Coordinates of N, CA and C in Angstrom, one line a residue:
Chain A
X6 N 27.1 128.8 -64.6 CA 27.7 129.7 -63.7 C 28.6 129.0 -62.7
X7 N 29.7 129.6 -62.4 CA 30.8 129.0 -61.6 C 30.3 128.8 -60.2
X8 N 30.6 127.7 -59.6 CA 30.3 127.5 -58.1 C 31.3 128.4 -57.3
X9 N 30.9 128.7 -56.1 CA 31.7 129.6 -55.3 C 32.3 128.8 -54.2
X10 N 33.6 128.9 -54.0 CA 34.4 128.2 -53.0 C 34.7 129.2 -51.9
X11 N 34.8 128.7 -50.7 CA 35.2 129.4 -49.5 C 35.9 128.5 -48.5
X12 N 37.0 129.0 -47.9 CA 37.6 130.3 -48.1 C 38.5 130.3 -49.3
X13 N 39.0 131.4 -49.7 CA 39.9 131.5 -50.8 C 41.3 130.9 -50.5
X14 N 41.7 131.0 -49.3 CA 43.0 130.5 -48.9 C 42.9 130.1 -47.4
X15 N 43.7 129.1 -47.1 CA 43.8 128.5 -45.8 C 45.3 128.2 -45.5
X16 N 45.7 128.6 -44.3 CA 47.1 128.3 -43.9 C 47.0 127.4 -42.6
X17 N 47.6 126.3 -42.6 CA 47.6 125.4 -41.5 C 48.9 125.0 -41.0
X18 N 49.0 124.5 -39.8 CA 50.2 123.7 -39.4 C 49.9 122.3 -39.5
X19 N 50.9 121.5 -39.7 CA 50.7 120.0 -39.8 C 49.9 119.5 -38.7
X20 N 48.9 118.7 -39.0 CA 48.1 118.1 -38.0 C 46.8 118.8 -37.7
X21 N 46.7 120.0 -38.2 CA 45.4 120.8 -38.1 C 44.4 120.4 -39.1
X22 N 43.1 120.7 -38.8 CA 42.0 120.4 -39.7 C 41.6 121.6 -40.5
X23 N 40.9 121.3 -41.6 CA 40.4 122.4 -42.4 C 39.1 122.0 -43.1
X24 N 38.3 122.9 -43.5 CA 37.1 122.7 -44.2 C 37.0 123.6 -45.4
X25 N 36.7 123.1 -46.6 CA 36.6 123.9 -47.8 C 35.1 123.7 -48.3
X26 N 34.5 124.8 -48.5 CA 33.1 124.8 -49.0 C 32.9 125.1 -50.5
X27 N 31.9 124.5 -51.0 CA 31.6 124.8 -52.5 C 30.1 125.0 -52.6
X28 N 29.7 126.1 -53.1 CA 28.2 126.4 -53.2 C 27.8 126.7 -54.6
X29 N 26.7 126.1 -55.1 CA 26.2 126.4 -56.4 C 24.9 127.0 -56.4
X30 N 24.6 127.8 -57.4 CA 23.2 128.4 -57.5 C 22.3 127.5 -58.4
X31 N 22.8 126.4 -58.9 CA 22.0 125.5 -59.7 C 21.9 124.1 -59.1
X32 N 20.8 123.4 -59.5 CA 20.6 122.1 -59.0 C 21.7 121.2 -59.5
X33 N 22.3 120.3 -58.7 CA 23.5 119.6 -59.1 C 23.2 118.1 -59.1
X34 N 23.9 117.4 -60.1 CA 23.9 116.0 -60.1 C 25.0 115.4 -59.4
X35 N 26.2 116.1 -59.5 CA 27.3 115.6 -58.8 C 28.3 116.7 -58.5
X36 N 29.1 116.4 -57.5 CA 30.2 117.4 -57.1 C 31.5 116.6 -57.1
X37 N 32.5 117.1 -57.7 CA 33.9 116.5 -57.8 C 34.8 117.4 -57.0
X38 N 35.8 116.8 -56.4 CA 36.9 117.5 -55.7 C 38.2 117.1 -56.3
X39 N 39.1 118.1 -56.6 CA 40.4 117.9 -57.2 C 41.4 118.7 -56.5
X40 N 42.6 118.2 -56.5 CA 43.8 119.0 -55.9 C 44.8 119.2 -57.0
X41 N 45.3 120.5 -57.1 CA 46.3 120.8 -58.1 C 47.5 121.4 -57.4
X42 N 48.7 120.8 -57.7 CA 49.9 121.3 -57.2 C 50.4 122.3 -58.3
X43 N 51.3 123.2 -57.8 CA 51.8 124.3 -58.7 C 52.4 123.7 -60.0
X44 N 52.0 124.2 -61.1 CA 52.6 123.7 -62.4 C 52.1 122.4 -62.8
X45 N 51.2 121.7 -62.1 CA 50.8 120.4 -62.5 C 49.3 120.4 -62.8
X46 N 48.9 119.3 -63.4 CA 47.5 119.1 -63.7 C 46.7 118.7 -62.4
X47 N 45.4 119.0 -62.4 CA 44.6 118.6 -61.2 C 44.6 117.1 -61.1
X48 N 44.4 116.6 -59.8 CA 44.3 115.2 -59.5 C 43.0 114.9 -58.8
X49 N 42.3 113.9 -59.2 CA 41.0 113.6 -58.7 C 41.1 113.1 -57.2
X50 N 40.2 113.7 -56.4 CA 40.1 113.2 -55.0 C 38.9 112.4 -54.8
X51 N 37.7 112.9 -55.1 CA 36.5 112.1 -54.9 C 35.4 112.8 -55.7
X52 N 34.3 111.9 -55.9 CA 33.1 112.4 -56.5 C 31.9 112.1 -55.6
X53 N 31.0 113.0 -55.5 CA 29.8 112.8 -54.7 C 28.6 112.9 -55.6
X54 N 27.7 111.9 -55.6 CA 26.5 112.0 -56.4 C 25.4 112.4 -55.5
X55 N 24.3 112.9 -56.1 CA 23.2 113.4 -55.3 C 22.6 112.3 -54.5
X56 N 22.2 112.6 -53.2 CA 21.8 111.6 -52.3 C 22.4 111.9 -50.9
X57 N 23.1 113.0 -50.8 CA 23.7 113.4 -49.5 C 24.7 112.5 -49.0
X58 N 25.4 111.8 -49.8 CA 26.4 110.9 -49.3 C 27.7 111.5 -48.9
X59 N 28.4 110.8 -48.2 CA 29.8 111.2 -47.8 C 30.8 110.3 -48.4
X60 N 31.9 110.8 -48.8 CA 33.0 110.0 -49.3 C 34.2 110.2 -48.5
X61 N 35.1 109.3 -48.6 CA 36.4 109.4 -47.9 C 37.6 108.9 -48.7
X62 N 38.6 109.7 -48.7 CA 39.9 109.3 -49.3 C 41.0 109.6 -48.4
X63 N 41.5 108.5 -47.7 CA 42.5 108.6 -46.7 C 41.9 109.5 -45.6
X64 N 42.6 110.6 -45.2 CA 42.1 111.4 -44.1 C 41.3 112.6 -44.7
X65 N 40.8 112.5 -45.9 CA 40.0 113.6 -46.5 C 38.7 113.0 -46.8
X66 N 37.7 113.7 -46.4 CA 36.3 113.3 -46.6 C 35.5 114.5 -47.1
X67 N 34.3 114.2 -47.7 CA 33.5 115.2 -48.2 C 32.0 114.8 -48.1
X68 N 31.2 115.9 -48.1 CA 29.8 115.7 -48.0 C 29.1 116.5 -49.1
X69 N 27.9 116.1 -49.4 CA 27.1 116.8 -50.5 C 25.7 116.9 -50.0
X70 N 25.2 118.2 -49.9 CA 23.8 118.4 -49.5 C 23.2 118.9 -50.8
X71 N 22.4 118.1 -51.5 CA 21.9 118.5 -52.8 C 20.8 119.5 -52.6
X72 N 20.1 119.5 -51.5 CA 19.0 120.5 -51.3 C 19.6 121.9 -51.2
X73 N 20.7 122.0 -50.5 CA 21.3 123.3 -50.4 C 22.3 123.6 -51.5
X74 N 22.5 122.6 -52.4 CA 23.4 122.7 -53.5 C 24.8 123.1 -53.0
X75 N 25.2 122.4 -52.0 CA 26.5 122.7 -51.4 C 27.3 121.4 -51.1
X76 N 28.6 121.5 -51.1 CA 29.5 120.4 -50.8 C 30.6 121.0 -49.9
X77 N 31.1 120.1 -49.0 CA 32.2 120.5 -48.2 C 33.3 119.4 -48.2
X78 N 34.5 119.9 -48.2 CA 35.6 119.0 -48.2 C 36.3 119.1 -46.8
X79 N 36.5 118.0 -46.1 CA 37.1 118.0 -44.8 C 38.5 117.4 -44.8
X80 N 39.5 118.2 -44.4 CA 40.8 117.6 -44.4 C 41.2 117.5 -42.9
X81 N 41.5 116.3 -42.5 CA 41.7 116.0 -41.1 C 43.2 115.7 -40.9
X82 N 43.8 116.2 -39.8 CA 45.2 115.9 -39.4 C 46.0 116.2 -40.7
X83 N 46.0 117.4 -41.2 CA 46.7 117.7 -42.4 C 48.2 117.4 -42.5
X84 N 48.6 117.0 -43.6 CA 50.0 116.7 -43.9 C 50.6 117.7 -44.9
X85 N 51.9 117.7 -44.9 CA 52.5 118.7 -45.8 C 52.1 118.4 -47.2
X86 N 51.9 117.2 -47.6 CA 51.5 116.8 -49.0 C 50.1 117.3 -49.3
X87 N 49.3 117.8 -48.4 CA 48.0 118.3 -48.7 C 48.1 119.7 -49.3
X88 N 49.2 120.4 -49.2 CA 49.3 121.7 -49.8 C 49.0 121.7 -51.3
X89 N 48.3 122.7 -51.7 CA 47.9 122.8 -53.1 C 46.6 123.6 -53.3
X90 N 46.1 123.7 -54.5 CA 44.9 124.4 -54.7 C 43.8 123.4 -54.9
X91 N 42.7 123.5 -54.2 CA 41.6 122.6 -54.2 C 40.5 123.2 -55.0
X92 N 40.0 122.4 -56.0 CA 38.9 122.9 -56.8 C 37.7 121.9 -56.6
X93 N 36.5 122.5 -56.5 CA 35.3 121.7 -56.7 C 34.9 121.8 -58.1
X94 N 34.3 120.8 -58.7 CA 33.7 120.8 -60.0 C 32.3 120.3 -59.9
X95 N 31.4 121.0 -60.5 CA 30.0 120.7 -60.4 C 29.4 120.2 -61.7
X96 N 28.5 119.3 -61.6 CA 27.8 118.8 -62.8 C 26.4 119.1 -62.6
X97 N 25.7 119.8 -63.5 CA 24.3 120.2 -63.3 C 23.4 119.0 -63.4
X98 N 22.3 119.1 -62.7 CA 21.3 118.1 -62.8 C 20.5 118.4 -64.1
X99 N 20.2 117.3 -64.9 CA 19.5 117.5 -66.1 C 20.3 118.2 -67.2
X100 N 21.6 118.2 -67.0 CA 22.4 118.8 -68.0 C 22.4 118.0 -69.3
X101 N 22.8 118.6 -70.4 CA 22.8 117.9 -71.7 C 24.1 117.3 -72.0
X102 N 25.1 117.7 -71.3 CA 26.5 117.2 -71.6 C 26.9 116.4 -70.4
X103 N 26.9 115.1 -70.6 CA 27.4 114.2 -69.6 C 28.8 114.4 -69.3
X104 N 29.2 114.5 -68.0 CA 30.5 114.6 -67.6 C 31.1 116.0 -67.7
X105 N 30.3 117.0 -68.1 CA 30.8 118.4 -68.2 C 30.8 119.0 -66.8
X106 N 31.9 119.5 -66.4 CA 32.1 120.1 -65.1 C 32.4 121.6 -65.2
X107 N 31.8 122.3 -64.2 CA 32.2 123.7 -64.0 C 32.9 123.8 -62.7
X108 N 34.1 124.4 -62.8 CA 35.0 124.5 -61.6 C 34.8 125.8 -60.8
X109 N 35.0 125.6 -59.5 CA 35.0 126.8 -58.7 C 36.4 127.5 -58.8
X110 N 36.5 128.6 -58.2 CA 37.7 129.5 -58.4 C 39.0 128.9 -57.6
X111 N 38.7 127.9 -56.8 CA 39.9 127.3 -56.1 C 40.1 127.8 -54.7
X112 N 40.6 127.0 -53.9 CA 41.0 127.3 -52.5 C 42.5 126.9 -52.3
X113 N 43.3 127.9 -52.0 CA 44.8 127.6 -51.8 C 45.0 127.1 -50.4
X114 N 45.5 125.9 -50.2 CA 45.8 125.4 -48.9 C 47.3 125.3 -48.8
X115 N 47.8 125.8 -47.7 CA 49.2 125.8 -47.4 C 49.4 125.1 -46.0
X116 N 50.1 124.0 -46.0 CA 50.4 123.4 -44.7 C 51.9 123.6 -44.4
X117 N 52.1 124.1 -43.2 CA 53.5 124.4 -42.7 C 53.9 123.3 -41.7
X118 N 55.2 123.0 -41.6 CA 55.6 122.0 -40.6 C 55.3 122.5 -39.2
Chain B
X25 N 50.1 104.5 -63.1 CA 50.7 105.1 -64.3 C 49.7 106.1 -64.9
X26 N 50.1 106.9 -65.8 CA 49.3 108.0 -66.4 C 48.1 107.4 -67.2
X27 N 47.0 108.0 -67.0 CA 45.8 107.6 -67.8 C 45.7 108.4 -69.0
X28 N 46.1 109.7 -68.9 CA 46.0 110.6 -70.1 C 47.4 111.2 -70.3
X29 N 47.9 111.2 -71.5 CA 49.1 111.8 -71.9 C 48.9 113.0 -72.8
X30 N 49.6 114.1 -72.5 CA 49.5 115.3 -73.2 C 50.8 115.7 -73.7
X31 N 50.9 116.2 -74.9 CA 52.2 116.6 -75.5 C 52.0 117.8 -76.5
X32 N 52.8 118.8 -76.5 CA 54.0 119.0 -75.6 C 53.6 119.5 -74.3
X33 N 54.5 119.5 -73.3 CA 54.3 120.0 -72.0 C 54.5 121.5 -72.0
X34 N 55.5 122.0 -72.8 CA 55.7 123.4 -72.9 C 56.0 123.7 -74.4
X35 N 55.5 124.9 -74.8 CA 55.7 125.3 -76.1 C 55.8 126.8 -76.2
X36 N 56.8 127.3 -76.8 CA 57.0 128.8 -77.0 C 56.9 129.0 -78.5
X37 N 56.1 130.0 -78.9 CA 56.0 130.3 -80.3 C 55.9 131.8 -80.6
X38 N 56.1 132.1 -81.8 CA 56.0 133.5 -82.2 C 54.5 133.9 -82.5
X39 N 54.1 135.1 -82.3 CA 52.8 135.5 -82.6 C 52.5 135.3 -84.1
X40 N 51.3 134.8 -84.3 CA 50.9 134.5 -85.7 C 51.0 133.1 -86.1
X41 N 51.8 132.3 -85.4 CA 52.0 130.9 -85.8 C 50.9 130.0 -85.1
X42 N 50.8 128.8 -85.6 CA 49.9 127.8 -85.1 C 50.6 126.8 -84.2
X43 N 49.9 126.3 -83.2 CA 50.5 125.3 -82.3 C 49.5 124.2 -82.1
X44 N 50.0 122.9 -82.2 CA 49.1 121.8 -82.0 C 49.5 121.1 -80.7
X45 N 48.4 120.7 -80.0 CA 48.6 120.0 -78.7 C 47.9 118.7 -78.8
X46 N 48.5 117.6 -78.4 CA 47.9 116.3 -78.5 C 47.5 115.8 -77.1
X47 N 46.4 115.1 -77.1 CA 45.9 114.4 -75.9 C 45.6 113.0 -76.2
X48 N 46.3 112.1 -75.5 CA 46.0 110.7 -75.7 C 45.5 110.0 -74.5
X49 N 44.4 109.2 -74.7 CA 43.9 108.4 -73.6 C 44.6 107.1 -73.6
X50 N 45.3 106.7 -72.6 CA 46.2 105.6 -72.6 C 45.5 104.3 -72.1
X51 N 44.6 104.4 -71.2 CA 44.0 103.2 -70.6 C 42.7 102.8 -71.1
X52 N 42.0 103.6 -71.8 CA 40.7 103.2 -72.3 C 40.3 104.1 -73.5
X53 N 39.3 103.6 -74.2 CA 38.8 104.4 -75.3 C 37.9 105.5 -74.9
X54 N 38.1 106.7 -75.5 CA 37.4 107.8 -75.0 C 36.6 108.4 -76.2
X55 N 35.3 108.3 -76.2 CA 34.5 109.0 -77.2 C 34.4 110.5 -77.0
X56 N 34.6 110.8 -75.8 CA 34.6 112.3 -75.4 C 35.8 112.7 -74.6
X57 N 36.4 113.8 -75.0 CA 37.5 114.4 -74.2 C 37.1 115.8 -74.0
X58 N 37.7 116.4 -72.9 CA 37.4 117.8 -72.6 C 38.7 118.6 -72.6
X59 N 38.6 119.8 -73.2 CA 39.7 120.7 -73.2 C 39.4 121.9 -72.3
X60 N 40.4 122.1 -71.4 CA 40.3 123.2 -70.4 C 41.4 124.2 -70.7
X61 N 41.2 125.4 -70.2 CA 42.3 126.5 -70.3 C 42.3 127.0 -68.9
X62 N 43.5 127.3 -68.4 CA 43.7 127.8 -67.1 C 44.8 129.0 -67.1
X63 N 44.3 130.2 -66.8 CA 45.2 131.3 -66.7 C 45.8 131.3 -65.3
X64 N 47.0 131.9 -65.1 CA 47.7 131.9 -63.9 C 46.8 132.3 -62.7
X65 N 46.8 131.4 -61.7 CA 46.1 131.7 -60.4 C 44.6 131.7 -60.6
X66 N 44.1 131.1 -61.7 CA 42.7 131.1 -62.0 C 42.2 129.7 -62.1
X67 N 40.9 129.6 -62.2 CA 40.3 128.3 -62.3 C 40.4 127.6 -63.7
X68 N 39.9 126.4 -63.8 CA 39.9 125.7 -65.1 C 38.6 126.1 -65.8
X69 N 38.8 126.6 -67.0 CA 37.6 127.0 -67.8 C 37.4 126.0 -68.9
X70 N 36.3 125.4 -69.0 CA 36.1 124.5 -70.1 C 36.0 125.2 -71.4
X71 N 36.8 124.8 -72.4 CA 36.8 125.4 -73.7 C 35.8 124.7 -74.7
X72 N 36.0 123.3 -74.7 CA 35.2 122.6 -75.6 C 35.2 121.1 -75.3
X73 N 34.2 120.4 -75.8 CA 34.1 119.0 -75.6 C 34.4 118.4 -77.0
X74 N 35.4 117.5 -77.0 CA 35.8 116.9 -78.2 C 35.0 115.5 -78.3
X75 N 34.4 115.4 -79.5 CA 33.6 114.2 -79.7 C 34.2 113.3 -80.9
X76 N 34.5 112.1 -80.6 CA 35.1 111.2 -81.6 C 34.2 111.1 -82.8
X77 N 34.8 111.4 -84.0 CA 34.1 111.2 -85.2 C 33.1 112.3 -85.6
X78 N 33.0 113.3 -84.7 CA 32.0 114.4 -85.1 C 32.6 115.7 -84.6
X79 N 31.9 116.8 -84.8 CA 32.4 118.1 -84.5 C 32.4 118.3 -83.0
X80 N 33.4 119.1 -82.6 CA 33.5 119.5 -81.1 C 32.4 120.4 -80.7
X81 N 32.1 120.4 -79.5 CA 31.1 121.4 -78.9 C 31.8 122.4 -78.2
X82 N 31.7 123.7 -78.6 CA 32.5 124.7 -78.0 C 31.6 125.5 -76.9
X83 N 32.3 125.9 -75.9 CA 31.6 126.8 -74.9 C 31.4 128.2 -75.4
X84 N 30.5 128.9 -74.8 CA 30.2 130.2 -75.2 C 31.4 131.1 -75.1
X85 N 31.7 131.9 -76.1 CA 32.8 132.8 -76.0 C 34.1 132.2 -76.6
X86 N 34.2 130.9 -76.9 CA 35.4 130.3 -77.4 C 35.2 130.2 -78.9
X87 N 36.2 130.8 -79.6 CA 36.2 130.8 -81.1 C 36.6 129.5 -81.7
X88 N 35.7 128.8 -82.3 CA 36.0 127.5 -82.9 C 36.9 127.6 -84.1
X89 N 37.0 128.7 -84.8 CA 37.9 128.8 -85.9 C 39.3 129.1 -85.4
X90 N 39.5 129.5 -84.1 CA 40.8 129.8 -83.6 C 41.3 128.6 -82.9
X91 N 40.4 127.9 -82.2 CA 40.8 126.7 -81.4 C 40.2 125.4 -82.1
X92 N 41.0 124.9 -83.0 CA 40.5 123.8 -83.8 C 40.7 122.5 -83.1
X93 N 39.7 121.7 -83.0 CA 39.7 120.4 -82.3 C 39.4 119.3 -83.2
X94 N 40.3 118.3 -83.2 CA 40.1 117.1 -84.0 C 40.1 115.9 -83.1
X95 N 39.2 115.0 -83.2 CA 39.1 113.8 -82.4 C 38.9 112.6 -83.4
X96 N 40.0 112.3 -84.0 CA 39.9 111.3 -85.1 C 39.8 109.9 -84.7
X97 N 40.3 109.6 -83.5 CA 40.3 108.2 -83.0 C 39.8 108.2 -81.6
X98 N 39.6 107.0 -81.0 CA 39.1 106.9 -79.7 C 40.1 107.1 -78.6
X99 N 41.4 107.3 -79.1 CA 42.4 107.6 -78.1 C 43.2 108.9 -78.3
X100 N 42.8 109.6 -79.3 CA 43.6 110.8 -79.6 C 42.7 112.0 -79.9
X101 N 42.9 113.1 -79.2 CA 42.2 114.4 -79.6 C 43.3 115.4 -79.7
X102 N 43.2 116.3 -80.7 CA 44.2 117.4 -80.8 C 43.5 118.8 -80.8
X103 N 44.2 119.7 -80.2 CA 43.8 121.1 -80.1 C 44.8 121.9 -80.8
X104 N 44.4 122.6 -81.9 CA 45.3 123.5 -82.6 C 44.9 125.0 -82.3
X105 N 45.9 125.7 -81.8 CA 45.7 127.1 -81.6 C 46.2 127.8 -82.8
X106 N 45.3 128.4 -83.6 CA 45.7 129.0 -84.9 C 46.0 130.5 -84.7
X107 N 47.0 130.9 -85.5 CA 47.4 132.3 -85.4 C 47.4 132.8 -84.0
X108 N 48.3 132.2 -83.2 CA 48.3 132.5 -81.8 C 48.8 133.9 -81.5
X109 N 48.3 134.5 -80.5 CA 48.7 135.8 -80.0 C 49.0 135.7 -78.5
X110 N 49.7 136.7 -78.0 CA 50.1 136.7 -76.6 C 49.0 136.4 -75.6
X111 N 47.8 136.9 -75.9 CA 46.7 136.7 -75.0 C 46.2 135.2 -75.0
X112 N 46.7 134.4 -75.9 CA 46.4 133.0 -75.9 C 47.4 132.2 -75.0
X113 N 48.4 132.9 -74.5 CA 49.3 132.2 -73.6 C 48.5 131.7 -72.4
X114 N 48.7 130.4 -72.1 CA 47.9 129.9 -71.0 C 48.3 128.4 -70.8
X115 N 47.7 127.8 -69.8 CA 47.9 126.4 -69.5 C 46.7 125.6 -70.1
X116 N 46.9 124.8 -71.1 CA 45.9 124.0 -71.7 C 45.9 122.6 -71.2
X117 N 44.8 122.1 -70.7 CA 44.7 120.8 -70.1 C 43.6 120.0 -70.7
X118 N 43.8 118.8 -71.1 CA 42.8 117.9 -71.6 C 42.4 116.9 -70.5
X119 N 41.2 116.4 -70.6 CA 40.8 115.4 -69.6 C 39.9 114.3 -70.3
X120 N 39.9 113.2 -69.7 CA 39.1 112.1 -70.1 C 38.2 111.6 -68.9
X121 N 37.0 111.2 -69.2 CA 36.1 110.8 -68.1 C 36.3 109.3 -67.8
X122 N 36.5 108.9 -66.5 CA 36.7 107.6 -66.2 C 35.3 106.8 -66.1
X123 N 35.4 105.6 -65.8 CA 34.1 104.7 -65.8 C 33.2 105.1 -64.6
X124 N 33.8 105.7 -63.6 CA 32.9 106.1 -62.5 C 32.7 107.6 -62.4
X125 N 33.0 108.3 -63.5 CA 32.6 109.7 -63.7 C 33.7 110.7 -63.3
X126 N 34.8 110.2 -62.8 CA 35.9 111.1 -62.4 C 36.6 111.6 -63.7
X127 N 37.3 112.7 -63.6 CA 38.0 113.2 -64.7 C 39.5 112.9 -64.5
X128 N 40.1 112.3 -65.5 CA 41.6 112.2 -65.5 C 42.2 113.2 -66.4
X129 N 43.1 114.0 -65.9 CA 43.7 115.1 -66.6 C 45.0 114.7 -67.2
X130 N 45.3 115.3 -68.3 CA 46.7 115.2 -68.9 C 47.6 116.1 -68.1
X131 N 48.9 116.0 -68.4 CA 49.9 116.8 -67.7 C 49.8 118.3 -67.9
X132 N 49.0 118.6 -69.0 CA 48.9 120.1 -69.3 C 50.0 120.5 -70.3
X133 N 49.6 121.5 -71.0 CA 50.6 122.1 -72.0 C 50.6 123.6 -71.7
X134 N 51.8 124.1 -71.4 CA 52.0 125.6 -71.1 C 52.4 126.3 -72.4
X135 N 51.5 127.1 -72.9 CA 51.8 127.8 -74.2 C 52.2 129.2 -73.9
X136 N 53.3 129.6 -74.4 CA 53.8 131.0 -74.3 C 53.9 131.6 -75.7
X137 N 53.2 132.6 -76.0 CA 53.2 133.3 -77.3 C 54.0 134.6 -77.2
X138 N 55.0 134.7 -78.0 CA 55.9 135.9 -77.9 C 55.4 137.0 -78.8

């Protein structure tokens, strides 16, 4: 079952912050975050494994609450280059296919000057 | 540089013809590759897991006779869309799993069936 992302779209001005959430109905082993620009393939941002850890990639960080089966992506002091569609991808705990991800529906982030 | 190379990036074909898409892992050997399909403004949907030297594993609802996958070597997987129809028009993307679990995606292949 597909994880649910919220919000569906975010519009920011440069320098503002945003949070994107990803929620699953299933127990998770890991959560991935990817960014996709229009007409291009997704690009990996970070992976979070169960354990409630936080990760950081430049001014983008993420957290994973395995008990709540939720992850959040935090974009701080947004830049124009952050614009794109953000997808979370979840890997189920105890899954039979290693590396198999189910992606959320995506969150469209637009950063204006 | 690119970790995964996909070819062709765009293809237009007539209804009823077959189209082959290649996915190459450039940096490391990949016993497993993943094929996704993405319709406009939608998410990535896993179609199948390509396994080197054995049959691919297809997701529920994906016709294995229509979407033929061959993973003959540790660096190459191919997806053939047989007897393509307009509803098969989509963005097809392959991916390879890195050593720390992240997915590296190919550039994607945009298929348009007329």
